[in-house]
Short mmCIF file of C-alpha atoms in Angstrom, two decimals:
data_model
loop_
_atom_site.label_atom_id
_atom_site.label_comp_id
_atom_site.label_asym_id
_atom_site.label_seq_id
_atom_site.Cartn_x
_atom_site.Cartn_y
_atom_site.Cartn_z
CA MET A 1 93.40 60.23 109.50
CA LYS A 2 96.84 61.09 110.87
CA ARG A 3 97.13 62.11 114.51
CA HIS A 4 99.55 64.66 115.96
CA LEU A 5 100.22 66.93 113.00
CA THR A 6 103.34 69.10 112.85
CA VAL A 7 103.41 72.74 111.81
CA GLU A 8 104.63 71.64 108.40
CA ASP A 9 101.46 69.56 107.96
CA LEU A 10 99.18 72.61 108.24
CA ALA A 11 97.46 73.73 105.06
CA ARG A 12 98.08 77.30 103.89
CA ASP A 13 97.64 78.94 100.49
CA GLY A 14 100.31 80.99 98.76
CA ARG A 15 99.41 84.22 100.53
CA PHE A 16 100.87 83.07 103.84
CA VAL A 17 104.60 83.36 104.58
CA ARG A 18 105.98 81.84 107.74
CA VAL A 19 108.78 83.19 109.89
CA ASN A 20 110.19 81.32 112.83
CA MET A 21 111.16 82.61 116.25
CA GLU A 22 114.84 81.87 115.65
CA ASP A 23 114.97 84.24 112.67
CA ARG A 24 113.23 86.92 114.68
CA MET A 25 115.54 86.53 117.65
CA ASN A 26 118.60 86.58 115.37
CA ASP A 27 117.63 89.87 113.71
CA PRO A 28 120.79 91.92 114.34
CA ARG A 29 118.86 95.20 114.47
CA ASN A 30 117.08 96.67 117.45
CA VAL A 31 114.11 94.89 118.98
CA GLY A 32 110.81 95.20 117.16
CA GLY A 33 109.79 94.40 113.63
CA PRO A 34 108.37 96.02 110.52
CA GLY A 35 106.01 98.69 111.67
CA ALA A 36 106.20 97.33 115.16
CA TYR A 37 104.84 99.48 117.93
CA GLY A 38 104.98 103.12 118.56
CA ARG A 39 107.61 105.36 119.97
CA ASP A 40 111.34 105.41 119.75
CA ALA A 41 113.72 105.70 122.69
CA ALA A 42 113.86 109.48 122.80
CA GLU A 43 110.09 109.80 122.82
CA GLN A 44 109.70 107.19 125.51
CA ALA A 45 112.32 108.86 127.67
CA GLY A 46 110.48 112.15 127.23
CA GLU A 47 107.32 110.53 128.48
CA GLY A 48 108.91 108.95 131.48
CA GLY A 49 109.27 105.60 129.78
CA ARG A 50 112.46 103.63 129.76
CA ALA A 51 114.96 104.57 127.11
CA GLY A 52 116.71 102.06 124.95
CA ARG A 53 113.66 100.14 123.85
CA VAL A 54 113.50 101.29 120.27
CA GLY A 55 110.38 99.97 118.59
CA LEU A 56 108.70 98.74 121.74
CA GLY A 57 106.62 101.55 123.12
CA ARG A 58 103.11 101.90 124.39
CA MET A 59 100.35 101.11 121.93
CA VAL A 60 98.74 104.53 121.72
CA PRO A 61 97.02 106.04 118.67
CA ASP A 62 99.20 109.16 118.55
CA ALA A 63 102.45 107.21 118.31
CA PRO A 64 104.10 107.77 114.91
CA ASN A 65 103.87 104.13 113.83
CA ALA A 66 100.57 103.39 115.55
CA PRO A 67 98.35 102.60 112.52
CA ASP A 68 100.83 100.13 111.00
CA ALA A 69 101.65 98.68 114.41
CA ALA A 70 97.95 98.02 114.96
CA ARG A 71 97.58 96.50 111.49
CA SER A 72 100.59 94.25 112.02
CA LEU A 73 99.43 93.13 115.46
CA MET A 74 95.89 92.41 114.27
CA HIS A 75 97.26 90.32 111.39
CA GLY A 76 99.29 88.39 113.96
CA ILE A 77 96.10 87.81 115.92
CA PHE A 78 94.32 86.65 112.77
CA VAL A 79 96.90 83.94 112.03
CA GLY A 80 96.87 83.06 115.74
CA GLU A 81 93.12 82.46 115.49
CA ILE A 82 93.65 80.09 112.58
CA GLN A 83 96.21 78.13 114.59
CA ALA A 84 94.00 78.15 117.68
CA LEU A 85 91.21 76.61 115.60
CA GLU A 86 93.62 74.01 114.27
CA GLY A 87 95.03 73.30 117.73
CA ALA A 88 91.68 72.86 119.46
CA GLY A 89 90.50 70.72 116.55
CA ARG A 90 93.53 68.48 116.85
CA THR A 91 93.01 68.06 120.60
CA CYS A 92 89.48 66.81 119.84
CA TYR A 93 90.92 64.18 117.56
CA ASP A 94 94.45 63.30 118.71
CA PHE A 95 93.51 61.53 121.97
CA ASP A 96 91.38 58.53 122.84
CA LEU A 97 88.69 58.82 125.49
CA GLY A 98 89.65 57.70 128.96
CA ASP A 99 91.39 58.59 132.20
CA GLY A 100 94.94 57.57 131.24
CA ALA A 101 97.86 59.96 130.85
CA ASP A 102 97.55 59.85 127.05
CA GLN A 103 93.74 60.02 127.07
CA VAL A 104 91.20 62.76 127.68
CA PRO A 105 87.65 62.85 129.10
CA TYR A 106 84.72 63.29 126.72
CA ALA A 107 83.76 66.59 128.40
CA LEU A 108 87.20 67.98 127.58
CA LYS A 109 86.63 67.16 123.91
CA LEU A 110 83.29 68.94 124.11
CA ASP A 111 85.03 72.04 125.48
CA MET A 112 87.60 71.88 122.68
CA ALA A 113 84.79 71.54 120.13
CA ARG A 114 83.12 74.63 121.57
CA GLN A 115 86.47 76.41 121.36
CA CYS A 116 86.73 75.42 117.67
CA TRP A 117 83.38 77.09 117.11
CA ASP A 118 84.63 80.27 118.82
CA GLU A 119 87.94 80.27 116.96
CA ALA A 120 86.22 79.81 113.61
CA ARG A 121 84.07 82.84 114.41
CA HIS A 122 87.20 84.76 115.45
CA CYS A 123 88.80 83.91 112.10
CA GLU A 124 85.79 85.36 110.29
CA ILE A 125 85.78 88.46 112.49
CA SER A 126 89.52 88.85 111.96
CA VAL A 127 89.24 88.60 108.17
CA LYS A 128 86.68 91.40 108.16
CA LEU A 129 88.64 93.44 110.70
CA THR A 130 91.78 93.00 108.60
CA GLU A 131 89.93 94.36 105.57
CA TRP A 132 88.59 97.27 107.66
CA MET A 133 92.14 98.15 108.70
CA GLY A 134 93.36 98.14 105.10
CA THR A 135 95.42 94.99 105.51
CA GLU A 136 95.73 92.19 102.96
CA ILE A 137 95.67 88.59 104.13
CA GLY A 138 99.32 87.52 104.18
CA GLU A 139 100.61 91.09 104.15
CA PHE A 140 102.62 90.26 107.27
CA THR A 141 104.42 87.05 108.21
CA GLU A 142 102.85 84.17 110.09
CA SER A 143 104.63 82.94 113.18
CA PRO A 144 103.45 79.39 113.95
CA PHE A 145 104.22 79.49 117.66
CA LEU A 146 100.68 78.90 118.84
CA PHE A 147 100.29 75.65 116.93
CA GLN A 148 103.76 74.56 118.03
CA ALA A 149 102.55 74.81 121.63
CA ALA A 150 99.51 72.78 120.57
CA CYS A 151 101.71 69.95 119.28
CA ASN A 152 102.62 68.60 122.70
CA PRO A 153 101.79 64.87 122.98
CA ASP A 154 100.45 65.43 126.51
CA ALA A 155 96.95 66.96 126.35
CA LEU A 156 97.45 68.64 129.73
CA LEU A 157 100.57 70.41 128.52
CA ARG A 158 98.65 71.56 125.45
CA LEU A 159 96.06 73.11 127.72
CA ALA A 160 98.80 74.69 129.84
CA GLY A 161 100.70 76.05 126.83
CA VAL A 162 97.78 77.09 124.63
CA ASN A 163 94.76 77.75 126.85
CA ARG A 164 96.57 79.09 129.88
CA ALA A 165 99.70 80.74 128.43
CA LEU A 166 98.86 81.78 124.85
CA GLU A 167 95.14 82.37 125.24
CA GLY A 168 96.13 84.28 128.37
CA LEU A 169 98.42 86.37 126.17
CA ALA A 170 95.44 86.83 123.84
CA ILE A 171 93.47 88.29 126.77
CA ASP A 172 96.25 90.84 127.32
CA VAL A 173 96.48 91.67 123.60
CA PHE A 174 92.72 91.96 123.04
CA ASN A 175 92.34 94.13 126.10
CA THR A 176 95.15 96.40 124.88
CA MET A 177 93.74 96.61 121.35
CA ARG A 178 90.23 97.26 122.64
CA ASP A 179 91.63 100.25 124.57
CA PHE A 180 93.55 101.31 121.46
CA GLY A 181 90.32 101.21 119.42
CA ASP A 182 88.54 103.21 122.10
CA LYS A 183 91.24 105.89 122.23
CA ALA A 184 91.53 106.06 118.42
CA GLY A 185 87.75 106.33 118.09
CA ASP A 186 87.64 103.16 115.95
CA PRO A 187 84.30 101.57 116.88
CA VAL A 188 84.83 98.48 114.71
CA LEU A 189 88.17 97.57 116.28
CA GLU A 190 86.88 98.27 119.79
CA PHE A 191 83.76 96.10 119.48
CA CYS A 192 85.51 93.23 117.65
CA GLU A 193 88.15 93.09 120.37
CA ASP A 194 85.56 93.22 123.12
CA TRP A 195 83.61 90.30 121.67
CA MET A 196 86.68 88.16 121.12
CA LEU A 197 88.05 89.06 124.56
CA ALA A 198 84.94 87.60 126.18
CA ASP A 199 85.54 84.28 124.41
CA GLU A 200 89.22 84.23 125.32
CA VAL A 201 88.38 84.56 129.00
CA THR A 202 86.21 81.44 128.60
CA HIS A 203 89.02 79.56 126.81
CA VAL A 204 91.51 80.37 129.54
CA LYS A 205 88.95 79.37 132.18
CA MET A 206 88.56 76.02 130.42
CA GLY A 207 92.32 75.53 130.63
CA SER A 208 92.40 76.52 134.30
CA ASP A 209 89.49 74.20 135.17
CA TRP A 210 90.84 71.20 133.28
CA MET A 211 94.31 71.69 134.68
CA ARG A 212 92.90 71.36 138.21
CA LYS A 213 90.53 68.49 137.39
CA LEU A 214 93.10 66.38 135.54
CA THR A 215 95.77 66.77 138.20
CA VAL A 216 93.66 66.65 141.34
CA ASN A 217 95.48 63.47 142.42
CA ASP A 218 98.69 64.04 140.49
CA PRO A 219 100.68 67.04 141.82
CA GLU A 220 103.78 66.05 139.83
CA ARG A 221 101.87 66.24 136.55
CA ARG A 222 100.41 69.58 137.58
CA ALA A 223 103.92 70.87 138.39
CA ARG A 224 105.14 69.76 134.93
CA ALA A 225 102.21 71.52 133.28
CA LEU A 226 102.79 74.73 135.23
CA GLU A 227 106.49 74.62 134.40
CA PHE A 228 105.66 74.22 130.69
CA GLN A 229 103.20 77.09 130.94
CA SER A 230 105.88 79.28 132.54
CA VAL A 231 108.32 78.48 129.72
CA VAL A 232 105.68 79.39 127.11
CA ASP A 233 104.73 82.53 129.05
CA LYS A 234 108.35 83.69 129.02
CA LEU A 235 109.03 82.74 125.40
CA PHE A 236 105.96 84.59 124.17
CA SER A 237 105.92 87.59 126.45
CA LEU A 238 107.02 89.56 123.36
CA GLY A 239 110.50 90.10 124.73
CA GLY A 240 108.96 91.45 127.90
CA GLY A 241 106.69 93.73 125.89
CA ARG A 242 103.74 92.24 127.74
CA SER A 243 103.99 93.32 131.38
CA ASP A 244 102.53 95.33 134.24
CA ASP A 245 104.60 98.39 133.30
CA GLU A 246 102.78 101.53 132.17
CA ASP A 247 104.97 101.93 129.07
CA SER A 248 104.56 98.32 127.87
CA PRO A 249 103.06 97.74 124.42
CA ILE A 250 100.78 95.07 125.92
CA ARG A 251 99.53 95.52 129.49
CA LEU A 252 98.86 92.48 131.67
CA ALA A 253 95.03 92.36 131.95
CA ARG A 254 94.79 91.42 135.62
CA ARG A 255 91.03 91.70 136.02
CA PHE A 256 90.24 89.51 133.01
CA ARG A 257 92.87 86.97 134.05
CA GLN A 258 91.26 86.72 137.48
CA MET A 259 87.92 86.07 135.76
CA ALA A 260 89.66 83.33 133.75
CA GLY A 261 90.74 81.46 136.86
CA PHE A 262 94.23 82.85 137.50
CA THR A 263 95.12 83.49 141.14
CA ASP A 264 96.84 86.75 142.10
CA SER A 265 100.08 84.90 142.78
CA GLU A 266 99.93 83.26 139.34
CA ILE A 267 99.47 86.67 137.71
CA ASP A 268 102.37 88.06 139.77
CA GLU A 269 104.49 85.18 138.53
CA ILE A 270 103.64 85.98 134.90
CA ALA A 271 104.55 89.62 135.51
CA GLU A 272 107.88 88.52 136.96
CA VAL A 273 108.58 86.18 134.04
CA SER A 274 107.80 89.05 131.64
CA ARG A 275 110.10 91.37 133.55
CA GLN A 276 112.92 88.82 133.23
CA ALA A 277 112.23 88.47 129.51
CA ARG A 278 112.28 92.24 129.12
CA ASN A 279 115.62 92.58 130.90
CA GLU A 280 117.09 89.79 128.78
CA ALA A 281 115.79 91.45 125.59
CA GLU A 282 117.32 94.77 126.61
CA ASP A 283 120.62 93.05 127.39
CA ARG A 284 120.55 91.49 123.91
CA VAL A 285 119.96 94.89 122.32
CA ALA A 286 122.79 96.43 124.34
CA ALA A 287 125.11 93.61 123.29
CA ARG A 288 124.13 94.04 119.64
CA ARG A 289 124.72 97.77 119.81
CA ALA A 290 128.09 97.26 121.44
CA ALA A 291 129.03 94.74 118.74
CA MET A 292 127.89 97.13 116.01
CA ALA A 293 129.82 99.98 117.57
CA ALA A 294 132.92 97.81 117.94
CA ALA A 295 132.67 96.82 114.30
CA ALA A 296 132.36 100.47 113.33
CA GLY A 297 135.22 101.47 115.66
CA SER A 298 133.18 103.84 117.83
CA SER A 299 131.38 103.91 121.15
CA PRO A 300 127.84 102.43 121.36
CA PRO A 301 124.99 104.67 120.25
CA ALA A 302 123.15 106.32 123.12
CA SER A 303 119.97 104.62 124.25
CA MET B 1 117.38 113.99 85.97
CA GLY B 2 120.29 114.42 88.40
CA LYS B 3 122.25 111.76 90.21
CA VAL B 4 120.83 109.73 93.12
CA THR B 5 123.27 108.83 95.91
CA VAL B 6 122.36 106.27 98.57
CA THR B 7 124.05 105.97 101.97
CA PRO B 8 125.26 103.49 103.05
CA GLU B 9 126.58 102.08 99.79
CA GLU B 10 126.60 98.61 101.36
CA PHE B 11 124.19 97.40 104.03
CA SER B 12 125.35 95.08 106.82
CA LEU B 13 122.21 94.56 108.94
CA VAL B 14 119.62 94.21 106.18
CA PHE B 15 119.67 92.72 102.70
CA PHE B 16 119.06 95.98 100.82
CA GLU B 17 120.85 96.97 97.62
CA ALA B 18 121.82 100.62 97.36
CA ASP B 19 121.84 100.44 93.55
CA ARG B 20 118.25 99.25 93.48
CA ILE B 21 117.13 101.97 95.88
CA ALA B 22 118.92 104.55 93.74
CA ALA B 23 117.35 103.23 90.52
CA VAL B 24 113.79 103.28 91.87
CA THR B 25 114.32 106.72 93.43
CA ALA B 26 115.62 108.05 90.12
CA GLU B 27 112.66 106.57 88.25
CA ILE B 28 110.13 108.16 90.61
CA ALA B 29 111.99 111.47 90.69
CA ALA B 30 111.81 111.62 86.89
CA LYS B 31 108.05 111.00 86.98
CA VAL B 32 107.58 113.58 89.75
CA GLY B 33 109.60 116.09 87.76
CA ILE B 34 112.57 116.57 90.08
CA GLU B 35 115.77 117.38 88.23
CA PRO B 36 118.49 118.13 90.85
CA ASP B 37 120.67 115.48 92.52
CA VAL B 38 119.03 113.51 95.32
CA GLN B 39 120.80 112.12 98.40
CA VAL B 40 119.09 109.30 100.28
CA GLU B 41 120.26 108.16 103.72
CA ILE B 42 118.88 104.91 105.12
CA GLU B 43 119.15 104.15 108.85
CA GLU B 44 119.44 100.40 108.46
CA ALA B 45 119.60 99.68 112.23
CA SER B 46 115.99 100.72 112.72
CA PRO B 47 113.05 98.48 111.81
CA LEU B 48 110.73 101.46 112.25
CA GLY B 49 109.35 103.47 109.37
CA ARG B 50 110.05 107.18 109.85
CA LEU B 51 110.71 109.39 106.83
CA ARG B 52 112.01 112.91 106.55
CA VAL B 53 112.91 115.51 103.95
CA ARG B 54 116.03 116.91 105.54
CA SER B 55 116.66 119.54 102.95
CA VAL B 56 115.42 120.61 99.52
CA GLU B 57 118.52 122.57 98.48
CA PRO B 58 120.34 120.20 98.16
CA ILE B 59 117.70 117.47 98.20
CA GLU B 60 118.40 115.17 101.15
CA LEU B 61 115.98 112.40 102.12
CA TRP B 62 116.21 110.24 105.25
CA ALA B 63 114.39 107.00 106.01
CA GLN B 64 114.48 104.34 108.69
CA GLY B 65 115.03 100.89 107.21
CA GLY B 66 111.60 99.62 108.23
CA ALA B 67 110.00 102.05 105.77
CA LEU B 68 111.54 100.12 102.89
CA GLU B 69 111.25 96.64 104.36
CA ASP B 70 109.10 93.77 103.15
CA PRO B 71 106.74 92.86 106.03
CA ARG B 72 106.59 89.34 104.60
CA ARG B 73 110.38 88.96 104.53
CA PRO B 74 111.98 90.83 107.43
CA ARG B 75 115.27 92.58 106.53
CA TYR B 76 114.60 92.34 102.77
CA LEU B 77 113.72 95.27 100.53
CA SER B 78 110.15 95.72 99.33
CA GLU B 79 109.83 97.51 96.00
CA ARG B 80 106.28 98.44 96.94
CA HIS B 81 107.27 100.00 100.25
CA LEU B 82 110.33 101.60 98.68
CA ALA B 83 108.12 103.34 96.12
CA GLN B 84 105.51 104.36 98.69
CA SER B 85 108.10 105.76 101.09
CA LEU B 86 110.50 107.57 98.79
CA GLY B 87 107.67 108.51 96.40
CA ARG B 88 105.92 110.32 99.24
CA LEU B 89 109.12 112.17 100.08
CA LEU B 90 109.79 113.13 96.47
CA PHE B 91 106.30 114.59 96.06
CA ARG B 92 106.83 116.46 99.32
CA VAL B 93 110.11 117.84 97.93
CA LYS B 94 108.29 118.90 94.78
CA ASP B 95 105.72 120.72 96.90
CA ARG B 96 108.38 122.38 99.07
CA LEU B 97 110.08 123.71 95.95
CA ASN B 98 106.78 125.44 95.11
CA PRO B 99 106.38 128.94 96.66
CA ASP B 100 102.80 127.96 97.54
CA PHE B 101 104.30 125.74 100.26
CA ALA B 102 106.61 128.40 101.68
CA ASP B 103 104.67 128.46 104.95
CA ALA B 104 104.90 124.71 105.53
CA PRO B 105 106.86 123.87 108.71
CA GLN B 106 110.05 121.82 108.45
CA ASP B 107 109.46 118.06 108.56
CA ASP B 108 110.53 117.80 112.20
CA ASP B 109 107.94 120.41 113.14
CA LEU B 110 104.95 118.92 111.30
CA THR B 111 102.23 117.59 113.57
CA LEU B 112 101.04 114.02 112.96
CA GLN B 113 97.82 115.43 111.46
CA GLN B 114 99.66 117.80 109.11
CA GLN B 115 102.06 115.12 107.99
CA ASN B 116 99.21 112.65 107.47
CA ILE B 117 97.18 115.06 105.32
CA TRP B 118 100.24 115.86 103.24
CA ASP B 119 101.07 112.13 102.90
CA ILE B 120 97.62 111.38 101.48
CA TYR B 121 97.93 114.23 98.97
CA CYS B 122 101.33 112.82 97.90
CA LEU B 123 100.19 109.20 97.74
CA GLY B 124 97.21 109.95 95.51
CA ARG B 125 99.56 111.54 93.01
CA LEU B 126 102.00 108.65 93.39
CA GLU B 127 99.23 106.22 92.47
CA ARG B 128 98.35 108.24 89.38
CA ALA B 129 102.05 108.16 88.46
CA GLY B 130 101.69 104.39 88.15
CA TYR B 131 102.69 103.05 91.57
CA ASP B 132 100.81 100.83 94.02
CA ALA B 133 100.06 103.29 96.79
CA ALA B 134 98.01 100.90 99.02
CA LYS B 135 95.00 103.20 99.29
CA SER B 136 93.13 101.10 101.87
CA ARG B 137 96.19 101.04 104.19
CA TRP B 138 96.38 104.81 104.06
CA LEU B 139 92.66 105.23 104.60
CA TYR B 140 93.13 103.47 107.94
CA HIS B 141 96.08 105.74 108.74
CA PHE B 142 93.93 108.77 107.86
CA ARG B 143 91.00 107.66 109.99
CA THR B 144 93.28 106.95 112.96
CA ARG B 145 94.81 110.42 112.72
CA GLN B 146 91.80 112.48 111.63
CA GLY B 147 88.83 110.61 113.05
CA PHE B 148 86.48 107.80 112.05
CA SER B 149 83.73 109.87 110.43
CA ASP B 150 82.04 110.65 107.12
CA VAL B 151 83.73 114.07 107.14
CA SER B 152 87.11 112.38 107.44
CA ASP B 153 86.38 109.88 104.65
CA ALA B 154 85.19 112.65 102.32
CA ALA B 155 88.36 114.67 103.02
CA PHE B 156 90.47 111.60 102.31
CA ASP B 157 88.82 111.12 98.92
CA ARG B 158 89.32 114.78 98.02
CA LEU B 159 92.99 114.74 99.01
CA TRP B 160 93.68 111.46 97.21
CA ALA B 161 92.19 112.78 93.96
CA ALA B 162 93.68 116.26 94.24
CA ASP B 163 96.41 118.01 92.28
CA GLY B 164 97.77 121.52 92.44
CA LEU B 165 96.97 122.14 96.10
CA THR B 166 98.75 124.72 98.23
CA TRP B 167 99.88 124.53 101.85
CA ALA B 168 96.92 126.76 102.72
CA ASP B 169 94.60 124.20 101.10
CA LEU B 170 96.07 121.41 103.25
CA GLU B 171 95.75 123.54 106.35
CA SER B 172 92.15 124.26 105.49
CA VAL B 173 91.44 120.52 105.38
CA ARG B 174 93.18 120.10 108.73
CA THR B 175 91.02 122.82 110.28
CA GLU B 176 87.85 121.29 108.85
CA LEU B 177 88.77 117.88 110.31
CA ALA B 178 89.73 119.33 113.70
CA GLU B 179 86.35 121.07 113.89
CA ALA B 180 84.57 117.84 112.97
CA ARG B 181 86.42 115.99 115.73
CA SER B 182 85.54 118.69 118.25
CA ALA B 183 81.88 118.61 117.22
CA ALA B 184 81.81 114.83 117.67
#
């Protein structure tokens, strides 16, 4: 059987449609996506939030687009669970046993096998949750970013990119959606998120533990892994939509991250990376608006 | 059936076709029974999905681009979402032209609950007019707005199947649901 599959090698039926990050980033409209997130700039400004972030408001049930935003986000989580299953499965198979740089210990494979079991259960939960929320499988696009991070030929970087960065993002998203379910009075969403959140904390803890074990005598390799994790954290901070800020769509779940083995300084660093990503995203929007206004021969629309 | 005018005539940020939007709007308007001219303005710069009846005399509809967009193909038109969005507005126009809806607030003044109840009443009729109204999607919307309860689900079924309601009927449903939420 082939080792080190690419995204193109993954099996999907005709219901799934992929979109890549480049297309999303090159969307000339404001930040956000179809049905994405809640309040527009005026509403956020009225609530003390920052203006100019059309489409990226707090995930609260009484936001005008809240139901579709929740459906879209949960579909994104569903396809992420599929890729997480595929990624952990590949890490079980792609590497020989051993202590070399291109090998992994048997106990690491056991952890990845346990993660496969969890992710398969999350896929089943997500399918049922999707149905509960009135969403069809494939109704929204699939972004393959999680599996792309799981394609790294270095197992340690996979753990840094997937278990520490993206499963860490999953902690933040599940925590946010659990609160959303609680506030909306949706018991199914709330409980599903709570159960999956518990598993994600374990997955991130696995990443944190293995990162330390595998690099105990190799600080350079650890530095490379942390640098890769930082890049993934910034790329997938949802344009800064995941942060410590009160008006963020996805709040950084500090307590759960601490339980998953993150130090306070590591969490602070993620918050800083998200803040940078948010500022860059807002600069991009401002530049797009200025370009649109210039093309139309008028001044930029107010934020 | 009157003429349907779509603004902008050409889209630069999304791959929508004004002629197609006009054709589908005209088709639905004919089924709804709206005869005057209809003006549709699309805010193509927004990926969000707000809708509004700006005026009924003349008929002016407004939609953010995301309301017509294919979630599987960002920036492309979805016939399904186009029908659901403009169909809802056209049924709302039909209701507003009825004196039984004289007390209905303007679109900007509708609460989320009022708008949601009215949407479900419109979408049920849209489905019976032959369009895919995505009932399960709107059930989730309804539960999020009105509560996750048996009372809420029963109200949804009644609204979806209803015809010939008045604004007072919709307000009565809203009151019933608010009381159920308070009791819970």
